[in-house]
Coordinates of C-alpha atoms (C1' of nucleotides) in Angstrom, one line a residue:
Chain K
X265 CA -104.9 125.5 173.0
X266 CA -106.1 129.2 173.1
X267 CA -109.4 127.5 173.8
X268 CA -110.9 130.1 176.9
X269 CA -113.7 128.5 178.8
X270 CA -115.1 128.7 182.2
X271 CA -113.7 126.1 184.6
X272 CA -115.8 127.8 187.8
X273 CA -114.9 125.1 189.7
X274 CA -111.4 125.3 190.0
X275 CA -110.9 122.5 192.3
X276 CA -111.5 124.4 195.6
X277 CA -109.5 121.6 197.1
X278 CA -105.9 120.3 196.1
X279 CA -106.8 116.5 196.1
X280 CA -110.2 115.3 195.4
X281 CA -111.8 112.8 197.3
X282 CA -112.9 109.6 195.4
X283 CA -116.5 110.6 195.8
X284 CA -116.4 114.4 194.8
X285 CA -114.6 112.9 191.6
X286 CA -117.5 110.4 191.1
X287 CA -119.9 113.0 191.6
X288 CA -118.0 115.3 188.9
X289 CA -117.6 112.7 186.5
X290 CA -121.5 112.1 186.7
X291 CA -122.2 115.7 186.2
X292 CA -120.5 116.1 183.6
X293 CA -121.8 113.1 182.0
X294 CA -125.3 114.8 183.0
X295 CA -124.2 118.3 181.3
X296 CA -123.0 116.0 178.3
X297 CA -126.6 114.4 178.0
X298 CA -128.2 117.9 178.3
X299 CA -126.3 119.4 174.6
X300 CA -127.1 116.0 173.3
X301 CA -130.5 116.3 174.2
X302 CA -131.0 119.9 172.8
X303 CA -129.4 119.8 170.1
X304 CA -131.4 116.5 169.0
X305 CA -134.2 118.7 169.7
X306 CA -132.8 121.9 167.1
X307 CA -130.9 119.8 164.3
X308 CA -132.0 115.7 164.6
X309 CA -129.9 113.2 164.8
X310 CA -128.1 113.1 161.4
X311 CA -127.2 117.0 161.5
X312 CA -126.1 117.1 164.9
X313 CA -122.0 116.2 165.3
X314 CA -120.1 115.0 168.4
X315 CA -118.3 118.2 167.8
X316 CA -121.8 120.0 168.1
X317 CA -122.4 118.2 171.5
X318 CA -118.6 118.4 172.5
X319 CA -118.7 122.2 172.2
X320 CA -122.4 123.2 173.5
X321 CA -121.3 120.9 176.6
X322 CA -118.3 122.6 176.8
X323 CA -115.7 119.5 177.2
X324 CA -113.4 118.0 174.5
X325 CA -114.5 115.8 171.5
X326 CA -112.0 112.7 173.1
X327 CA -114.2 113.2 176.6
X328 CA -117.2 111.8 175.3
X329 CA -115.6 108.7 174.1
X330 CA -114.7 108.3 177.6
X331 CA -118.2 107.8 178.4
X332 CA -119.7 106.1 175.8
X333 CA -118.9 103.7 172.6
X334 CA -119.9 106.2 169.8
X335 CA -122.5 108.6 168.8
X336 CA -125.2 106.1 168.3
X337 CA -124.3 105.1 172.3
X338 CA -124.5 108.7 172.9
X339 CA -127.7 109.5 171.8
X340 CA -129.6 106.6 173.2
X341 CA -128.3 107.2 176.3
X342 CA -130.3 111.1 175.9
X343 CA -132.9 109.3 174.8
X344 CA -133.3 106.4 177.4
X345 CA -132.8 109.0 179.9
X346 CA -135.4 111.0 178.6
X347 CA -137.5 107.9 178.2
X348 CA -136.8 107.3 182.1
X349 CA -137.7 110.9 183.2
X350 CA -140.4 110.1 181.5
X351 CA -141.7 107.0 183.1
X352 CA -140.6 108.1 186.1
X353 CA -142.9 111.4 186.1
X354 CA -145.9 109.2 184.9
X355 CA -145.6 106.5 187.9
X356 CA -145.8 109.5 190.3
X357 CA -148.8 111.0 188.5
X358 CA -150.2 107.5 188.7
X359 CA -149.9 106.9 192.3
X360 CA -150.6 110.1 193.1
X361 CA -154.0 110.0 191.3
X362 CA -156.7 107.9 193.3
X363 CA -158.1 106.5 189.9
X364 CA -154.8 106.0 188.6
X365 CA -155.5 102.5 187.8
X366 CA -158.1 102.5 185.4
X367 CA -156.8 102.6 182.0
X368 CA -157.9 105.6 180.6
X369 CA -156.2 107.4 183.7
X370 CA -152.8 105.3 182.9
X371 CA -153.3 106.7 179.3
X372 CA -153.4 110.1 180.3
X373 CA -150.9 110.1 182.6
X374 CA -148.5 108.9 180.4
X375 CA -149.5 111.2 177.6
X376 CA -149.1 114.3 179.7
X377 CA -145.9 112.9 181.0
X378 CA -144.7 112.8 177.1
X379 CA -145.6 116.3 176.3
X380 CA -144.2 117.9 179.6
X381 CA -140.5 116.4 177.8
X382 CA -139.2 118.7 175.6
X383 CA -137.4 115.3 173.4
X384 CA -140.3 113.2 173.4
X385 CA -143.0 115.9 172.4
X386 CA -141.1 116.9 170.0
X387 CA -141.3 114.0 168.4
X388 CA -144.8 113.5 169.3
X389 CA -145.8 116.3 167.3
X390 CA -144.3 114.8 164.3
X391 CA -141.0 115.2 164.4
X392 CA -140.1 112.2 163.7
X393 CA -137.4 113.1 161.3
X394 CA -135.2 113.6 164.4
X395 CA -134.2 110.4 163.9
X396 CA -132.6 110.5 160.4
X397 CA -130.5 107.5 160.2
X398 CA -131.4 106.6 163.8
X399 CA -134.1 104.7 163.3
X400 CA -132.5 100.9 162.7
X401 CA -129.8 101.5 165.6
X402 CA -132.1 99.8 168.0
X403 CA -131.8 95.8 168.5
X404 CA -135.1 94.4 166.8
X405 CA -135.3 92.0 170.3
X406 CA -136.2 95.2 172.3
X407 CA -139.0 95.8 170.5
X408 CA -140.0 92.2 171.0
X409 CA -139.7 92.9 174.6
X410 CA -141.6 95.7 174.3
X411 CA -144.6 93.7 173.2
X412 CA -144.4 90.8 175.7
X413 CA -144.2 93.2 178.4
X414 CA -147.3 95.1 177.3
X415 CA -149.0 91.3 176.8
X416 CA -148.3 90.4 180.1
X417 CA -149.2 93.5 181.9
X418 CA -152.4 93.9 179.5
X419 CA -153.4 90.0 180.6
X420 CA -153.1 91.0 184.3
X421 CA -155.3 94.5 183.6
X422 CA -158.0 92.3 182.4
X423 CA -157.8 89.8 185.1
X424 CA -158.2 92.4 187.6
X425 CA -161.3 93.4 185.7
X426 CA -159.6 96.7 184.5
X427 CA -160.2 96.1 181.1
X428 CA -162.9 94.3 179.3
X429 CA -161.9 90.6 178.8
X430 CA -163.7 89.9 175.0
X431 CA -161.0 91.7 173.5
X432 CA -158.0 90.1 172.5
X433 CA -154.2 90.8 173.3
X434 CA -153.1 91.2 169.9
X435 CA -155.3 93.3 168.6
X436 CA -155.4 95.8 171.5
X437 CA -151.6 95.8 170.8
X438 CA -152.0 96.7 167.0
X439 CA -154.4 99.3 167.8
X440 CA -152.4 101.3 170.6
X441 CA -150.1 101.1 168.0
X442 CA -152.3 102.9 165.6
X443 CA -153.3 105.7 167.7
X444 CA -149.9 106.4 168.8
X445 CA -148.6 106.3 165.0
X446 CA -151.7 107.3 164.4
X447 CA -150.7 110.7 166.8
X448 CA -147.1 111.7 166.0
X449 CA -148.3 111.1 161.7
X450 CA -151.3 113.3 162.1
X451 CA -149.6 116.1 163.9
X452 CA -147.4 116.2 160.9
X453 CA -149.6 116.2 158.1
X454 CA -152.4 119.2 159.8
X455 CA -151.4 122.0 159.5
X456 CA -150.9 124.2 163.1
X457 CA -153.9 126.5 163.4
X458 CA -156.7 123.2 162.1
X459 CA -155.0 120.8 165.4
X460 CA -156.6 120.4 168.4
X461 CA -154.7 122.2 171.5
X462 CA -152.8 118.5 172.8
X463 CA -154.8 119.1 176.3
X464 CA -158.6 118.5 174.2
X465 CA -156.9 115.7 172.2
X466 CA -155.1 114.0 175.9
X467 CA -159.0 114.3 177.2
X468 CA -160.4 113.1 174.0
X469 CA -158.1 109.9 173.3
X470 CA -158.4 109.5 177.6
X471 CA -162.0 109.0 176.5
X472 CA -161.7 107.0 173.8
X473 CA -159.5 104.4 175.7
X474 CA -162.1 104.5 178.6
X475 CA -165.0 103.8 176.2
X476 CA -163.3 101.0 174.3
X477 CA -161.4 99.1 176.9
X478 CA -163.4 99.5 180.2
X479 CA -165.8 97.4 181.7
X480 CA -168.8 99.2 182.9
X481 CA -167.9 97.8 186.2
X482 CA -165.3 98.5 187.3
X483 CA -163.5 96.8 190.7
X484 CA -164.2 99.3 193.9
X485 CA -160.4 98.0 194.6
X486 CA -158.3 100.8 193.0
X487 CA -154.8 99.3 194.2
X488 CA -154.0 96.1 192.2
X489 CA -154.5 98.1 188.9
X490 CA -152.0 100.4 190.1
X491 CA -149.4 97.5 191.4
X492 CA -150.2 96.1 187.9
X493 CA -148.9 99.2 186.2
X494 CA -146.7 100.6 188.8
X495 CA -145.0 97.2 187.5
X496 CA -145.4 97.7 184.0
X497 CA -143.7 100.7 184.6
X498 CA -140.7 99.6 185.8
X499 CA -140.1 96.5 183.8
X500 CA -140.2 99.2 180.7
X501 CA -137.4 101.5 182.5
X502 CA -135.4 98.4 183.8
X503 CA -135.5 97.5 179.1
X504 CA -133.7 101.0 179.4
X505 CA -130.3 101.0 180.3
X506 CA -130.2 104.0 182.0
X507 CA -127.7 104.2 185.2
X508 CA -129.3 107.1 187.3
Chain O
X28 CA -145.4 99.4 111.3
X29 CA -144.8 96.1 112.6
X30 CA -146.6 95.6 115.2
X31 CA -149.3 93.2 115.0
X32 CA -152.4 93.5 117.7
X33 CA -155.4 91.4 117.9
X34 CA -157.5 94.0 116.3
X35 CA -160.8 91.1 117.5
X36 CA -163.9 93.7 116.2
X37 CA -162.6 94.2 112.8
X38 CA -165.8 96.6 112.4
X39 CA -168.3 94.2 111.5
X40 CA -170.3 96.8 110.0
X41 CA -168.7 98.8 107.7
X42 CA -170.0 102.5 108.9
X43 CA -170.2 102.3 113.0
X44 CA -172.7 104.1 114.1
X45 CA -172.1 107.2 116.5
X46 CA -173.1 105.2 119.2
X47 CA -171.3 102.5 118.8
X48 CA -168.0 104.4 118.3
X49 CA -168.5 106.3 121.6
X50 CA -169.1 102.9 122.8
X51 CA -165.5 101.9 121.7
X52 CA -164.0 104.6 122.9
X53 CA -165.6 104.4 126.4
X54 CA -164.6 101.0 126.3
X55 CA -160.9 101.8 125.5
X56 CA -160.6 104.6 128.4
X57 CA -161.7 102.0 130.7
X58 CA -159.4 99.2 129.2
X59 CA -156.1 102.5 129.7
X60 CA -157.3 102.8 133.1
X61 CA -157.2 99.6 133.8
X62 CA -153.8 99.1 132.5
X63 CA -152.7 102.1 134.4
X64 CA -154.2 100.8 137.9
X65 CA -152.9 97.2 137.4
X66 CA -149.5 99.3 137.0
X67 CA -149.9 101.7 139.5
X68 CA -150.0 98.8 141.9
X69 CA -147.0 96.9 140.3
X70 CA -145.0 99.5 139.9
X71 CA -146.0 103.0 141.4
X72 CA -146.2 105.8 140.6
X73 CA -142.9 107.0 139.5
X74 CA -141.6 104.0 137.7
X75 CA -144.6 103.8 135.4
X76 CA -144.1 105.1 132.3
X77 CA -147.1 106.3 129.6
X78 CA -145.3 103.6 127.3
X79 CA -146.1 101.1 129.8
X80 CA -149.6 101.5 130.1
X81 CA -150.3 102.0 126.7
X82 CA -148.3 98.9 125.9
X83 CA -150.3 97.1 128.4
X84 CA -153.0 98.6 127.2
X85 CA -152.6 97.5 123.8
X86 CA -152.8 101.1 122.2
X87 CA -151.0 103.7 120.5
X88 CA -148.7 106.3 123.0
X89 CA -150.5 109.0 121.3
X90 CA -154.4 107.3 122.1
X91 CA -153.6 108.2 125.7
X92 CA -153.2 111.9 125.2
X93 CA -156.7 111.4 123.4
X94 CA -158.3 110.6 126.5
X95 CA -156.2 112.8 129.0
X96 CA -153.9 115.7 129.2
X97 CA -151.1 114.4 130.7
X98 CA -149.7 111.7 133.1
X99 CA -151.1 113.0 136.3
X100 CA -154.3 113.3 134.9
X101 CA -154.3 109.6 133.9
X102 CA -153.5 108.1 137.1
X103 CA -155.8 110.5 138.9
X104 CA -158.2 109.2 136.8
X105 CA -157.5 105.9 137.4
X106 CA -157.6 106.8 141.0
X107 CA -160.6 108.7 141.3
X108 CA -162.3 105.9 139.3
X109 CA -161.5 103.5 142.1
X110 CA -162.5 105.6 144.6
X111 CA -165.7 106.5 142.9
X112 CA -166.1 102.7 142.4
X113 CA -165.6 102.0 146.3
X114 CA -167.9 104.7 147.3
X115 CA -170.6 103.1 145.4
X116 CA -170.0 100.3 146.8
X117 CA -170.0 101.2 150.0
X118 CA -173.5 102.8 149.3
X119 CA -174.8 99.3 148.3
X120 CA -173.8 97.7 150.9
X121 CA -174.8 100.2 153.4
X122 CA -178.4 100.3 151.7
X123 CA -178.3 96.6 152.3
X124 CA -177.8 96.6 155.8
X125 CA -180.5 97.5 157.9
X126 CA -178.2 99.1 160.7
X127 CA -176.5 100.8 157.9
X128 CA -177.2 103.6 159.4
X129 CA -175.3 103.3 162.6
X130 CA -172.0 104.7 162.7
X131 CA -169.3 101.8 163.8
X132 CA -171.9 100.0 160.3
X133 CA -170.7 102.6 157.8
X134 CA -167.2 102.3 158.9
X135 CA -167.1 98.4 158.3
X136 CA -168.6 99.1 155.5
X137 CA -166.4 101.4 153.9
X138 CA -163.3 99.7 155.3
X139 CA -164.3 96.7 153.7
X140 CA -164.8 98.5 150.3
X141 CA -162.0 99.7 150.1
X142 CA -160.3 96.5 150.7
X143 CA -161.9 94.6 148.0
X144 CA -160.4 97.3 145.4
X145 CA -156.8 96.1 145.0
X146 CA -155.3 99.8 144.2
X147 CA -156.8 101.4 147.9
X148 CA -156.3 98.3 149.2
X149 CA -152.6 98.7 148.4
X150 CA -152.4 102.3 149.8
X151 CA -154.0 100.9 153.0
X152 CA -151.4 98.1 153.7
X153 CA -148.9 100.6 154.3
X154 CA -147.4 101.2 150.4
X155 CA -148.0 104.7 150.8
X156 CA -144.9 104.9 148.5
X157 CA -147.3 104.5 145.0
X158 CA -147.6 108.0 145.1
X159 CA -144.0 108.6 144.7
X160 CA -143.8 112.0 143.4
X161 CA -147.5 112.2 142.8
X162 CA -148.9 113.7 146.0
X163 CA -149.2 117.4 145.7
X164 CA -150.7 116.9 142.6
X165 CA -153.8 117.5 144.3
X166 CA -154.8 120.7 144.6
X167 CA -154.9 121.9 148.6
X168 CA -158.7 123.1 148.3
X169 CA -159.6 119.1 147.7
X170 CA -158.4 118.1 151.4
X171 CA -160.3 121.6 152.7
X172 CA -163.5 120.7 150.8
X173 CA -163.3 116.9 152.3
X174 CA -163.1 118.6 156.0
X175 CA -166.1 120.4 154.9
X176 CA -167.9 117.7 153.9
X177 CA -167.0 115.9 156.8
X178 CA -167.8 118.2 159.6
X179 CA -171.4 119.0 157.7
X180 CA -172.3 115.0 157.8
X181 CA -170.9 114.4 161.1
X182 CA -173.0 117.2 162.8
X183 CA -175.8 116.1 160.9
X184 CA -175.3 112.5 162.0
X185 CA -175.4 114.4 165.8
X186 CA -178.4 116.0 165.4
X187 CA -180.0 112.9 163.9
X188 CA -178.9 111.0 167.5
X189 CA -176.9 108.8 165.8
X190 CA -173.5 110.1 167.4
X191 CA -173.1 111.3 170.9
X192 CA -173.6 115.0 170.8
X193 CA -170.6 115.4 173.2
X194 CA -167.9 115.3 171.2
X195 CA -166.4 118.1 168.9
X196 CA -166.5 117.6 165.4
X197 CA -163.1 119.0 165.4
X198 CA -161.9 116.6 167.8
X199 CA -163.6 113.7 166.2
X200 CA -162.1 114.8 162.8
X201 CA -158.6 114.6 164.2
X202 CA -158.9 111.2 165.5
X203 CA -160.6 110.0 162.8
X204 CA -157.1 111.3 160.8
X205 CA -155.1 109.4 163.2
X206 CA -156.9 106.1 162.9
X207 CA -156.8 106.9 159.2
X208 CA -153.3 107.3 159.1
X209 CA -152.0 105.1 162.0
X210 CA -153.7 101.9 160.6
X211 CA -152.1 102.6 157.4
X212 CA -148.4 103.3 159.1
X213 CA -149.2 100.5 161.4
X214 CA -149.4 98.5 158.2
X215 CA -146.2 99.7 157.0
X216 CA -144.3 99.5 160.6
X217 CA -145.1 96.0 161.7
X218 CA -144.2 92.6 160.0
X219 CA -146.7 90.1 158.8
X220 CA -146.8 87.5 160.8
X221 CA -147.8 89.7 163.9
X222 CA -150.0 91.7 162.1
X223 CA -154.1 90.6 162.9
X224 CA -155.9 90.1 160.2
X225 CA -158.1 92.2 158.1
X226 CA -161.2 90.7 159.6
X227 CA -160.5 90.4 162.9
X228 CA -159.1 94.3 162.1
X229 CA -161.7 95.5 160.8
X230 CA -164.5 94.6 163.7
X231 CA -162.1 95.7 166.3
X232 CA -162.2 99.1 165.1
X233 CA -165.9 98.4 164.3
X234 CA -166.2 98.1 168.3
X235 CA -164.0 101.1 169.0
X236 CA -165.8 103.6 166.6
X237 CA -169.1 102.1 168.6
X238 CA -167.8 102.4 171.8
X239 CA -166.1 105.7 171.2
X240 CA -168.8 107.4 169.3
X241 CA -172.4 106.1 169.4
X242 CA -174.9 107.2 172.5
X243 CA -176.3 104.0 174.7
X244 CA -179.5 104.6 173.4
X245 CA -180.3 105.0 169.6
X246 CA -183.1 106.1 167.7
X247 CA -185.6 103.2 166.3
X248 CA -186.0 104.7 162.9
X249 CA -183.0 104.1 160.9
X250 CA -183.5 105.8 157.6
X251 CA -182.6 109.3 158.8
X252 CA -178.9 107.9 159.1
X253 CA -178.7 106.2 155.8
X254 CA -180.0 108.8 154.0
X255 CA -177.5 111.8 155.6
X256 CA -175.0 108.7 154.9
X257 CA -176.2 108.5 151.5
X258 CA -176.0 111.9 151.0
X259 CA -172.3 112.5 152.0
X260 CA -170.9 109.5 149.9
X261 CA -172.7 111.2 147.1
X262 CA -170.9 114.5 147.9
X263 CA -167.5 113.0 148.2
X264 CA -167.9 111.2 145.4
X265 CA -169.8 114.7 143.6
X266 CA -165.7 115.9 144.6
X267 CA -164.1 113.5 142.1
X268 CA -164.8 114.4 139.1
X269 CA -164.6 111.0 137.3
X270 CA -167.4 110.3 134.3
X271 CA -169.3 106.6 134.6
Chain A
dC666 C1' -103.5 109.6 186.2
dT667 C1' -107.4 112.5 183.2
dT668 C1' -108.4 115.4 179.5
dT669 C1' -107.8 117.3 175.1
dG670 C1' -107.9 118.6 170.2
dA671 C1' -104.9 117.8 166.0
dC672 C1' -104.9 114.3 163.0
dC673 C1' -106.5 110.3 160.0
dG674 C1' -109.2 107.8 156.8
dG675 C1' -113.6 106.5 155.4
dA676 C1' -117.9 108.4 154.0
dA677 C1' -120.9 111.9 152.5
dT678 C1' -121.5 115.8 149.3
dG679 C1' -121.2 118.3 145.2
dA680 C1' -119.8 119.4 140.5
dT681 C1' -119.5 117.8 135.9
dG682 C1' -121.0 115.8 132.0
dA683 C1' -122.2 111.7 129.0
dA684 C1' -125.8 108.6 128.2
dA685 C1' -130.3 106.8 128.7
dT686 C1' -135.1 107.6 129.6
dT687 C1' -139.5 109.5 129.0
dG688 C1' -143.4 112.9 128.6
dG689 C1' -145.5 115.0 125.0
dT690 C1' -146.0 116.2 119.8
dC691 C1' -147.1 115.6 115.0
dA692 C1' -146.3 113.9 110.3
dT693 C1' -147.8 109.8 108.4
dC694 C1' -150.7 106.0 107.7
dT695 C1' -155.1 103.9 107.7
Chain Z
dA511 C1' -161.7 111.8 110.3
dG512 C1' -158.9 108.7 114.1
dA513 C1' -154.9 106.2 115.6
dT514 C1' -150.2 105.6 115.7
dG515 C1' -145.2 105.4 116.8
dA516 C1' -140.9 107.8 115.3
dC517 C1' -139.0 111.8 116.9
dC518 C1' -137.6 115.8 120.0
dA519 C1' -136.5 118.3 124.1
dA520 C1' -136.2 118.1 128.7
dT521 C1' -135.3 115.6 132.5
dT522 C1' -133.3 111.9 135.0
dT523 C1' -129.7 108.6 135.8
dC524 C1' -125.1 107.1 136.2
dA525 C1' -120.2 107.4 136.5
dT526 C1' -116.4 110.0 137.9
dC527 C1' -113.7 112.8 140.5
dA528 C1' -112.5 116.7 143.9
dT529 C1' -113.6 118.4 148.1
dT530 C1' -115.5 118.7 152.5
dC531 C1' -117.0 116.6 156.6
dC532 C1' -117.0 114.0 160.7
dG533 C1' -116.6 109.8 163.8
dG534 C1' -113.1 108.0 166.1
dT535 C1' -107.9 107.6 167.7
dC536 C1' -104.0 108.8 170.2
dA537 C1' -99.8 111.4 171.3
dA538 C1' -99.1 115.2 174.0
dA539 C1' -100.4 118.4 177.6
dG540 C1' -101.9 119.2 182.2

DNA sequence: CTTTGACCGGAATGATGAAATTGGTCATCT
DNA sequence: AGATGACCAATTTCATCATTCCGGTCAAAG
């Protein structure tokens, strides 16, 4: 009870409309997200409590259970919403970028759009112990997803002539899969002052992936490639169950 | 006192000569160091026991601490010897190739190496976990010294025209960590059946390091590169300190 | 109705100590 | 002398129990 906090809004009206309660309801949902999301950032997943998020969001530990299952619920939802933001940011980057549909500029794009989020550079730079006893949550058929959605949209690249054709599906798959291991394990095993600044290493794997995967001619055409990936795109947020 | 063993050379002549004794003892180490690898890869690192390999060995505890200090100097023995036997390898068969010089050739060729030897081989499928409580053994200056050796060669390799003199060594020595790393994560992360072979691995990342790293047009005379090649196996090898 | 925090029980954590294991030594045997 | 394995001390492992912690519930408050 003697529990002081700021309630600002002291409900300038008597009786809420429907909508203005919708609209709180979603922002406090929103605010909720926010604690989960920083405090996954300070402690991980396994040292942060709903308590912890309950208090930094500044509502009571039974509210959050009014918006999702349990904590695992919880903290996939900050996650898939970063993951959204994410995607989100990178298709605008995309279409706003002439050459966005060459491969190495889709590579970038995305990349940048991953370190400009606080959650998902963090664990880009090798914190991938934020997800102590996380890791397992997620249903084994979304990563199967995942990877037919990247086959498909790969297939199309290289119909369009976006990406070399002698190279097969599969292995491009595994290798992208290397280099972004490859990434988030490096980070943590150099030390700070020997790594690259992430804006050389962004232009350096941007030319890697433009020196391994594109034709030397490429089509003068520069919208399919971004349809193709605008698509791509948004078949990866629609896997996310994120409702705006 | 029980204990029979096949004692086969029951000394033959009755007063060995100094040669052949060092011979038998040379030819013990090798047989303790082969135990300890063939149990390194069974078992790890942490659940072999000096008992064990001298067991499997067929000698006394005691012999072991005739040859080496103490545990971690036998399994580093054991794994320097592999690695020194790779490297050599790796020499031949870069000697043998006439584009050994090139560098996406001395990649394959190394990668190969290393997995024909069963205990790297191991480590490079993704059961990073052999070194369970053995990593840090190493003393810190060893990684430096590689870096060293690295950046040395790879400038060298630039100068020669062999690698496109656009790229920082810096750069090229973070990426080559993440490749490093990520294939072996990679390994670890995703299950067999979708996993490409070793073959059709190995020449895909042949093609990248190509793509990625030699200049269009190369110089005819291809001894430069395999001896500055030569040269650095030599050195990392010079780094293990492992007697034939 | 919506929101809350006291409360509950299962799970993680830590302290304790007995028992087993194991790296390394050395008296003994060859 | 060279090789060995019984032995020792130190560490690890395991079982036990007390205590704390925390996800989730729900009766009560607003």
């Amino acid at each position: 009870m003697p529990t002081p906090r700021d309630h600002t809004a002291q409900s300038a009206t008597s009786t809420p409309s429907a909508d203005e309660e919708k609209n709180e309801r979603q922002l406090r949902q929103e605010r909720i997200l926010d604690a989960a999301t920083t405090l996954l950032i300070r402690w991980g997943y396994r040292k942060t409590t709903i308590d912890d998020v309950a208090r930094e969001a500044g509502v009571g530990k039974g509210t959050i259970y009014l918006h999702w299952k349990d904590k695992t619920e919880l903290f996939q939802a900050a996650i898939w919403r970063a993951s959204a933001q994410v995607t989100e940011e990178a298709k605008a980057s995309i279409a706003a970028d002439p050459q966005g549909g060459l491969a190495h500029r889709f590579w970038t794009h995305g990349m940048m759009a991953i370190l400009r989020n606080p959650l998902l550079a963090k664990i880009m730079q090798g914190n991938s112990d934020i997800f102590q006893g996380f890791i397992g949550t997620l249903p084994q058929s979304t990563v199967a997803e995942a990877k037919e959605i990247f086959t498909r949209h790969f297939s199309q690249l290289q119909q369009a002539g976006l990406i070399r054709n002698d190279i097969s599906v599969a292995i491009a798959y595994h290798i992208f899969g290397v280099l972004k291991l490859g990434l988030i394990h490096m980070a943590e095993f150099s030390d700070q002052e020997n790594t690259p600044s992430y804006e050389e290493l962004t232009e350096a794997m941007s030319e890697l992936i433009q020196r391994w995967l594109e034709p030397v001619h490429l089509p003068t055409d520069s919208t399919t490639g971004k349809a193709i990936i605008n698509d791509w795109m948004d078949q990866v947020n629609s896997q996310i169950p994120y409702n705006p």
